[in-house]
PDB file of C-alpha atoms in Angstrom:
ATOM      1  CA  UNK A   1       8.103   6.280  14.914  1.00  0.00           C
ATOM      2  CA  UNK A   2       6.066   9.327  15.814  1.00  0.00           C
ATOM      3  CA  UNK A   3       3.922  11.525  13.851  1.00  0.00           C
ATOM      4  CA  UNK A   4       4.074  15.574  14.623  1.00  0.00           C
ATOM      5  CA  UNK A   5       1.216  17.491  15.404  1.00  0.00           C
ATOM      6  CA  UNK A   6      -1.843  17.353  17.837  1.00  0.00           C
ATOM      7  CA  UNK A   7      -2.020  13.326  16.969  1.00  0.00           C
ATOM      8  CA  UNK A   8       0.654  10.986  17.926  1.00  0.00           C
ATOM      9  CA  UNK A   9       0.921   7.929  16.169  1.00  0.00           C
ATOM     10  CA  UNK A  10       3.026   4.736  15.500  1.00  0.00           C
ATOM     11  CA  UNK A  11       4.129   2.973  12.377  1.00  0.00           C
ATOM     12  CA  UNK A  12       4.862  -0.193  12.506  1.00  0.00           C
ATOM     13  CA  UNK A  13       6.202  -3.268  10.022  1.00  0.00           C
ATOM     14  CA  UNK A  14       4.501  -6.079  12.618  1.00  0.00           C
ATOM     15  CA  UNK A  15       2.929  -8.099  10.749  1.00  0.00           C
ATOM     16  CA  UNK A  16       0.633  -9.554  13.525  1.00  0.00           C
ATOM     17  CA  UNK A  17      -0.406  -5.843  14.214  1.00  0.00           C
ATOM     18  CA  UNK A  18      -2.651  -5.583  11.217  1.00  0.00           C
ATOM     19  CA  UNK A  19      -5.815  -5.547  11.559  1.00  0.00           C
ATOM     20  CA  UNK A  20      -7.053  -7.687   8.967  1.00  0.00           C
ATOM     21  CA  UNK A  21     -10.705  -6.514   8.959  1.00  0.00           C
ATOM     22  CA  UNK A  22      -9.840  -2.749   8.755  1.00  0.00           C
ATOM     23  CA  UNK A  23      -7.860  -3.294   5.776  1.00  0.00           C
ATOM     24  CA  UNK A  24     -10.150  -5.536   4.159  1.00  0.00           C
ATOM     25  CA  UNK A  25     -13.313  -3.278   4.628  1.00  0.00           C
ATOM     26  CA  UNK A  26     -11.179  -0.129   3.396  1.00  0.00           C
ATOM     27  CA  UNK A  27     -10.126  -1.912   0.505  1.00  0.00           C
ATOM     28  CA  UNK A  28     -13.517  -3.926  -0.817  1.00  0.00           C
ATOM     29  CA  UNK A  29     -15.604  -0.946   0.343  1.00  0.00           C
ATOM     30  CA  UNK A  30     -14.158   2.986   0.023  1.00  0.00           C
ATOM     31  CA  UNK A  31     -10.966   2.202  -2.265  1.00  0.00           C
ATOM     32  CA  UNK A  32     -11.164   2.819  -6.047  1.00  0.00           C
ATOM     33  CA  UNK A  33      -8.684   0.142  -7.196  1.00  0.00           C
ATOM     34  CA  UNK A  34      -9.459  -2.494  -5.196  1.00  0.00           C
ATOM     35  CA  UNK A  35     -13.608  -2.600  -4.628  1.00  0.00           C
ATOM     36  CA  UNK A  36     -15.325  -5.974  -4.083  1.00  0.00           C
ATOM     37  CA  UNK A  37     -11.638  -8.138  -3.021  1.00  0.00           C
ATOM     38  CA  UNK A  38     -12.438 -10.701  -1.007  1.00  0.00           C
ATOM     39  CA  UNK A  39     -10.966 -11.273   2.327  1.00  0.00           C
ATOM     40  CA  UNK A  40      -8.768 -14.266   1.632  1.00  0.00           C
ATOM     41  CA  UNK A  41      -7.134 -11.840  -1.540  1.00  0.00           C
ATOM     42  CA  UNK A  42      -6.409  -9.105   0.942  1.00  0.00           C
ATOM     43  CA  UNK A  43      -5.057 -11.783   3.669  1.00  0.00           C
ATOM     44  CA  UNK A  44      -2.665 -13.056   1.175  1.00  0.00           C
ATOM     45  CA  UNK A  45      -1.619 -10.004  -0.691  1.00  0.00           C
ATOM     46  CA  UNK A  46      -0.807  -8.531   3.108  1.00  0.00           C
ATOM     47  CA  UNK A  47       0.986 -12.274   3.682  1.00  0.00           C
ATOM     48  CA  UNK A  48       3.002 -11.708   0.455  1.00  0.00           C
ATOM     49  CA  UNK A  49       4.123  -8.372   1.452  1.00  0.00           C
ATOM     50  CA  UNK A  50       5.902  -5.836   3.528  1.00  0.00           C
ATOM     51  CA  UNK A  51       3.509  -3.603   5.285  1.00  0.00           C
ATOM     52  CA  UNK A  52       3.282  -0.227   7.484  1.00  0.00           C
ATOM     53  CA  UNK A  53       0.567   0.077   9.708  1.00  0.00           C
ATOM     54  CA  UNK A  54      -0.104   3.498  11.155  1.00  0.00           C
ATOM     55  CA  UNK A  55      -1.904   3.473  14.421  1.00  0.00           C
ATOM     56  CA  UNK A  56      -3.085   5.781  17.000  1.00  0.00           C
ATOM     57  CA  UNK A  57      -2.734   3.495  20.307  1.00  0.00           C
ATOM     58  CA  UNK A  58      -3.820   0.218  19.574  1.00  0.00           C
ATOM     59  CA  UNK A  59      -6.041   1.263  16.477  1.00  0.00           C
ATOM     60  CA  UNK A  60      -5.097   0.875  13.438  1.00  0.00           C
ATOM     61  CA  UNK A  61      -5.770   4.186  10.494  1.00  0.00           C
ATOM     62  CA  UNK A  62      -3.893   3.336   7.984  1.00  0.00           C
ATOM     63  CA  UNK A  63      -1.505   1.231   5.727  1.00  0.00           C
ATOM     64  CA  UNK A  64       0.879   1.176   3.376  1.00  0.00           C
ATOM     65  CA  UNK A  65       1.978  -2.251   1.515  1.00  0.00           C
ATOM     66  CA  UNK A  66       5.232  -2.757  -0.620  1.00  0.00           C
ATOM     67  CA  UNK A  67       5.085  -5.975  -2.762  1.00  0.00           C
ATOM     68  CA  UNK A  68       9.265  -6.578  -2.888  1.00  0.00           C
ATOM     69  CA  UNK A  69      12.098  -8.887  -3.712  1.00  0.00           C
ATOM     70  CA  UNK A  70      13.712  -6.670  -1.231  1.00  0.00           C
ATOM     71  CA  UNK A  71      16.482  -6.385  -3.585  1.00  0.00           C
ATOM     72  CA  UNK A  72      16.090  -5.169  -7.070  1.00  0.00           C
ATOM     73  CA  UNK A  73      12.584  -4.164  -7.263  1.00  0.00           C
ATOM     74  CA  UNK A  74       9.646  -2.932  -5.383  1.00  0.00           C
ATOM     75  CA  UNK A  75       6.147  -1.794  -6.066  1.00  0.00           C
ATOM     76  CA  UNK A  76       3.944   0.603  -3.925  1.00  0.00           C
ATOM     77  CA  UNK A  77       0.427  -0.172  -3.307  1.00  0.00           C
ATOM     78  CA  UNK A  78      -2.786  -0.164  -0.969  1.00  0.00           C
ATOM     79  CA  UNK A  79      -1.880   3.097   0.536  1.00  0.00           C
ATOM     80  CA  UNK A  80      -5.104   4.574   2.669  1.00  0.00           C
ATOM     81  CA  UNK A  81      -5.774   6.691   5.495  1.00  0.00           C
ATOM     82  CA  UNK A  82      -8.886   6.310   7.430  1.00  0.00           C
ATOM     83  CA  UNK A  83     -11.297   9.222   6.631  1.00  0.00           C
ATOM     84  CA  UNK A  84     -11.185  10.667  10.899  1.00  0.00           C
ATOM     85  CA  UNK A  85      -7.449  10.582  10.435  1.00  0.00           C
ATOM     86  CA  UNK A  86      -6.940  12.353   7.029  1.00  0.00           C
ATOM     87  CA  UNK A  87      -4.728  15.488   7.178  1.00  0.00           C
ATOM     88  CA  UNK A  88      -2.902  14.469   9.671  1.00  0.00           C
ATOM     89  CA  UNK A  89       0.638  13.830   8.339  1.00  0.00           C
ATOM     90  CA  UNK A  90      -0.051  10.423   8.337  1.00  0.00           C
ATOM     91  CA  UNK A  91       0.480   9.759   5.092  1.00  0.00           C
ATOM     92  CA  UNK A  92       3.634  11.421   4.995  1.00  0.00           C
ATOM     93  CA  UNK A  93       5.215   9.481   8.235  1.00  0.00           C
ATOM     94  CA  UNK A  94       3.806   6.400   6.072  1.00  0.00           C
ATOM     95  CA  UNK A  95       6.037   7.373   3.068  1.00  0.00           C
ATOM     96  CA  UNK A  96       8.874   8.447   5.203  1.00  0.00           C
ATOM     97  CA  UNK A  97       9.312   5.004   6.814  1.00  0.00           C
ATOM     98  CA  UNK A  98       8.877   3.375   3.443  1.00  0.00           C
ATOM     99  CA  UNK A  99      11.712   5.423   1.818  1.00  0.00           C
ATOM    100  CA  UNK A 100      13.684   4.650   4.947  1.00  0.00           C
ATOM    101  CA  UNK A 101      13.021   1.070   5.374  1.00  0.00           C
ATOM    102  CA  UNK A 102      17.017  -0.900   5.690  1.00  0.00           C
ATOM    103  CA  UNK A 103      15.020  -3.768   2.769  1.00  0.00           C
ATOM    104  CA  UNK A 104      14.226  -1.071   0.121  1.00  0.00           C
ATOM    105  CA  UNK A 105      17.537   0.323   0.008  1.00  0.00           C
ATOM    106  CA  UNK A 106      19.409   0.337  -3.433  1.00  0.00           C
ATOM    107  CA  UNK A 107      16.710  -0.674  -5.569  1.00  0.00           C
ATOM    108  CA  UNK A 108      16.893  -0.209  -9.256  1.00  0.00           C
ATOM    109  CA  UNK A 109      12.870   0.710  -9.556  1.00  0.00           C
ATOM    110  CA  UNK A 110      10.588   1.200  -6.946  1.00  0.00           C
ATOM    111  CA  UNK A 111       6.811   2.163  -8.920  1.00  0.00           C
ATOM    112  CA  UNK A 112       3.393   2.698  -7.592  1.00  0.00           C
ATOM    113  CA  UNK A 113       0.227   3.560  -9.613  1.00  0.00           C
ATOM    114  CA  UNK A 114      -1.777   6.379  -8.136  1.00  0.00           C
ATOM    115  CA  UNK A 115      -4.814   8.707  -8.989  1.00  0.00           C
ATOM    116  CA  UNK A 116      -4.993  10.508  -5.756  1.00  0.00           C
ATOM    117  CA  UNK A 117      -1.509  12.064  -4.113  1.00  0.00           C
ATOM    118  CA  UNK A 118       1.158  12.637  -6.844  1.00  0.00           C
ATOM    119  CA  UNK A 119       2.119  15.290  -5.125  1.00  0.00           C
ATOM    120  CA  UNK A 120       2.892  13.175  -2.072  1.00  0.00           C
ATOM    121  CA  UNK A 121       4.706  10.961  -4.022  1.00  0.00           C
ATOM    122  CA  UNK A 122       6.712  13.306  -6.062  1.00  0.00           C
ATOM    123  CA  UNK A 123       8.046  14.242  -2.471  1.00  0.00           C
ATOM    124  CA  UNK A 124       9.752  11.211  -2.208  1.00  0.00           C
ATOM    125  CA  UNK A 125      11.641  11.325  -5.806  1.00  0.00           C
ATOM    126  CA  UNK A 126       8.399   9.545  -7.519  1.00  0.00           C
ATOM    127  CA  UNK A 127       8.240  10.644 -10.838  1.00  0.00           C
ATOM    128  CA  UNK A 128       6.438   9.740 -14.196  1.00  0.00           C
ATOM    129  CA  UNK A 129       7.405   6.416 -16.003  1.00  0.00           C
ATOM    130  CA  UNK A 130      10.993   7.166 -17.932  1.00  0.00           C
ATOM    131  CA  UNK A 131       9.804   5.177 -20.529  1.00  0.00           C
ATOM    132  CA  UNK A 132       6.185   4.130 -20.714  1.00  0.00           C
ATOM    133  CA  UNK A 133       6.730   2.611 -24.023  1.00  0.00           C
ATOM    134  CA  UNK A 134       8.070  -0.172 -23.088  1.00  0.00           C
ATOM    135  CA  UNK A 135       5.971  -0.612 -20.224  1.00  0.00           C
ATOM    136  CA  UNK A 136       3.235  -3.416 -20.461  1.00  0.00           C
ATOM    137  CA  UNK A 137       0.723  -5.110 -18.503  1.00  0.00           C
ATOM    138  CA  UNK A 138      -2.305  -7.493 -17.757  1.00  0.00           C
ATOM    139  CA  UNK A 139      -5.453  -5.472 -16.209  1.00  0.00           C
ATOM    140  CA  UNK A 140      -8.389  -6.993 -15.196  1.00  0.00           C
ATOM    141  CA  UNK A 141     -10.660  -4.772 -13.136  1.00  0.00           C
ATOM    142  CA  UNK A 142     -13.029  -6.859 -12.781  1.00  0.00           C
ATOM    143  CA  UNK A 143     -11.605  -9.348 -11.454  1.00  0.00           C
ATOM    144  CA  UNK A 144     -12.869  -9.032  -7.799  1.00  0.00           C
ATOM    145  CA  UNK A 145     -16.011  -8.944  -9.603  1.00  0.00           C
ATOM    146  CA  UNK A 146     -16.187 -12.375 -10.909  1.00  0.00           C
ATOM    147  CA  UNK A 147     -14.506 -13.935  -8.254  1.00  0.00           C
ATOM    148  CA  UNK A 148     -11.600 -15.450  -9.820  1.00  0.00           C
ATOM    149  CA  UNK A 149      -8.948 -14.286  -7.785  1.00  0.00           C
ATOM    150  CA  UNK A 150      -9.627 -16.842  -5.177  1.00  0.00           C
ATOM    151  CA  UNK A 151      -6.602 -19.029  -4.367  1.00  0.00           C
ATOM    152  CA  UNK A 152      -5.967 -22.335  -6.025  1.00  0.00           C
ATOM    153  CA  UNK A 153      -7.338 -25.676  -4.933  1.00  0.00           C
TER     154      UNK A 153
END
């Protein structure tokens, strides 16, 4: 797939395209929800997961990962543009091969948490929760932190 514009750029679901220490340093370093993960967290999450790479030749500038049972549910997350290649439309071609994707067809919920592009999202028929009363959850931001999210011995 092919981005428009003065930049021309592929996205891509190959796993063995990733470039593991892009995503890691992105993540641990300049992302707000995910600061301090270590590398074997980000190697499994992106293991565990289907992911879009975006790349511009060989390099890759950004991701998008979908954590799925590619048939009832599936939850948006780790979405990031490299800084050089912001405001590019890549972000867009991202979401416009997730939406498309033949595995995330016909699911009842698809949900991502975001504080930086609702209006991206809301694009692509992301809206807020329906009912966030019955929604619960477990956070622990600082896990990364303390270092427990290491895998079991």
């Amino acid at each position: 797939m092919s981005g428009a514009g003065p930049l021309h750029f592929e996205i891509s679901c190959d796993p063995a395209r990733l470039d593991i220490d892009l995503v890691h340093a992105f993540l641990s370093r300049e992302s707000a929800w995910a600061r301090g993960i270590s590398r074997d967290v980000v190697e499994r999450a992106l293991a565990h997961s289907l992911c879009f790479g975006a790349y511009d030749g060989a390099t890759q500038v950004a991701l998008a990962r979908v954590v799925t049972d590619r048939a009832t549910y599936a939850w948006l997350a780790d979405v990031f543009v490299i800084e050089t290649h912001r405001g590019m439309g890549i972000s867009a071609a991202l979401m416009d091969a997730v939406i498309a994707h033949p595995d995330l067809q016909g699911l009842r919920r698809f949900s991502l948490v975001s504080s930086s592009a609702p209006g991206l999202y809301a694009r692509y028929g992301f809206t807020q929760l329906v009912k966030p009363e019955i929604w619960m959850e477990r956070f622990d931001p600082d896990v990364y932190a303390r270092g427990d999210s290491a895998a079991p011995a």
